[in-house]
mmCIF file of C-alpha atoms in Angstrom:
data_model
loop_
_atom_site.group_PDB
_atom_site.id
_atom_site.type_symbol
_atom_site.label_atom_id
_atom_site.label_comp_id
_atom_site.label_asym_id
_atom_site.label_seq_id
_atom_site.Cartn_x
_atom_site.Cartn_y
_atom_site.Cartn_z
ATOM 1 C CA MET U 1 97.223 94.675 74.008
ATOM 2 C CA THR U 2 97.426 93.181 77.500
ATOM 3 C CA THR U 3 100.617 92.960 79.518
ATOM 4 C CA SER U 4 101.259 89.876 81.565
ATOM 5 C CA ILE U 5 102.310 89.944 85.205
ATOM 6 C CA GLU U 6 105.024 87.779 86.690
ATOM 7 C CA THR U 7 104.477 86.788 90.300
ATOM 8 C CA ARG U 8 106.551 84.956 92.858
ATOM 9 C CA ASN U 9 105.803 83.091 96.083
ATOM 10 C CA LEU U 10 105.582 85.028 99.364
ATOM 11 C CA ILE U 11 107.423 82.913 101.931
ATOM 12 C CA ASP U 12 108.601 84.202 105.316
ATOM 13 C CA GLY U 13 108.031 87.813 104.258
ATOM 14 C CA GLN U 14 110.140 87.509 101.110
ATOM 15 C CA TRP U 15 109.058 87.238 97.474
ATOM 16 C CA VAL U 16 110.916 84.214 96.093
ATOM 17 C CA GLU U 17 111.051 82.368 92.802
ATOM 18 C CA ALA U 18 110.219 78.689 92.709
ATOM 19 C CA ARG U 19 113.481 76.846 93.370
ATOM 20 C CA GLY U 20 113.000 74.689 90.325
ATOM 21 C CA GLY U 21 112.253 77.750 88.209
ATOM 22 C CA SER U 22 108.845 76.389 87.232
ATOM 23 C CA THR U 23 106.058 78.744 86.263
ATOM 24 C CA ARG U 24 102.440 78.267 85.347
ATOM 25 C CA ALA U 25 100.445 80.380 82.941
ATOM 26 C CA VAL U 26 97.206 81.962 84.143
ATOM 27 C CA THR U 27 94.859 82.811 81.300
ATOM 28 C CA ASP U 28 91.626 84.741 80.948
ATOM 29 C CA PRO U 29 88.906 82.149 80.302
ATOM 30 C CA ALA U 30 86.979 84.596 78.121
ATOM 31 C CA ASP U 31 89.653 84.975 75.466
ATOM 32 C CA ASP U 32 92.597 82.775 76.524
ATOM 33 C CA ALA U 33 94.820 85.866 76.889
ATOM 34 C CA LEU U 34 97.798 85.443 79.184
ATOM 35 C CA VAL U 35 97.125 87.251 82.468
ATOM 36 C CA ALA U 36 100.165 86.171 84.504
ATOM 37 C CA GLU U 37 103.058 83.757 84.793
ATOM 38 C CA VAL U 38 103.140 82.591 88.397
ATOM 39 C CA SER U 39 105.943 80.781 90.195
ATOM 40 C CA TYR U 40 104.904 77.195 90.652
ATOM 41 C CA GLY U 41 106.341 76.066 93.963
ATOM 42 C CA GLY U 42 106.957 72.469 94.854
ATOM 43 C CA ALA U 43 107.836 70.529 97.989
ATOM 44 C CA ALA U 44 110.751 72.820 98.928
ATOM 45 C CA GLU U 45 108.568 75.937 98.832
ATOM 46 C CA THR U 46 105.801 74.161 100.730
ATOM 47 C CA GLU U 47 108.211 73.118 103.502
ATOM 48 C CA ALA U 48 109.672 76.641 103.698
ATOM 49 C CA ALA U 49 106.187 78.175 103.963
ATOM 50 C CA ILE U 50 105.135 75.717 106.674
ATOM 51 C CA SER U 51 108.314 76.411 108.678
ATOM 52 C CA ALA U 52 107.761 80.168 108.395
ATOM 53 C CA ALA U 53 104.146 79.788 109.517
ATOM 54 C CA GLU U 54 105.189 77.698 112.528
ATOM 55 C CA ARG U 55 107.727 80.360 113.578
ATOM 56 C CA ALA U 56 105.167 83.157 113.146
ATOM 57 C CA LEU U 57 102.319 81.447 115.006
ATOM 58 C CA PRO U 58 103.288 82.428 118.583
ATOM 59 C CA ALA U 59 103.346 86.141 117.706
ATOM 60 C CA TRP U 60 100.035 85.920 115.856
ATOM 61 C CA ARG U 61 98.481 83.944 118.709
ATOM 62 C CA ALA U 62 99.503 86.678 121.173
ATOM 63 C CA LEU U 63 97.603 89.393 119.284
ATOM 64 C CA PRO U 64 94.450 90.629 121.029
#
């Protein structure tokens, strides 16, 4: 028996659920067994991730 994994979105260093609560099943193509239920982010999560990336860019750019 296989156990499924639940995953969330990593945004701005925090693991967060999709704001709408949506998830998507990920299955093994060999036997259709459920591998994971992943948070399915939408526009709000996309905007939050883009904002976090913009704030982080100067520090990353300064790395040697």
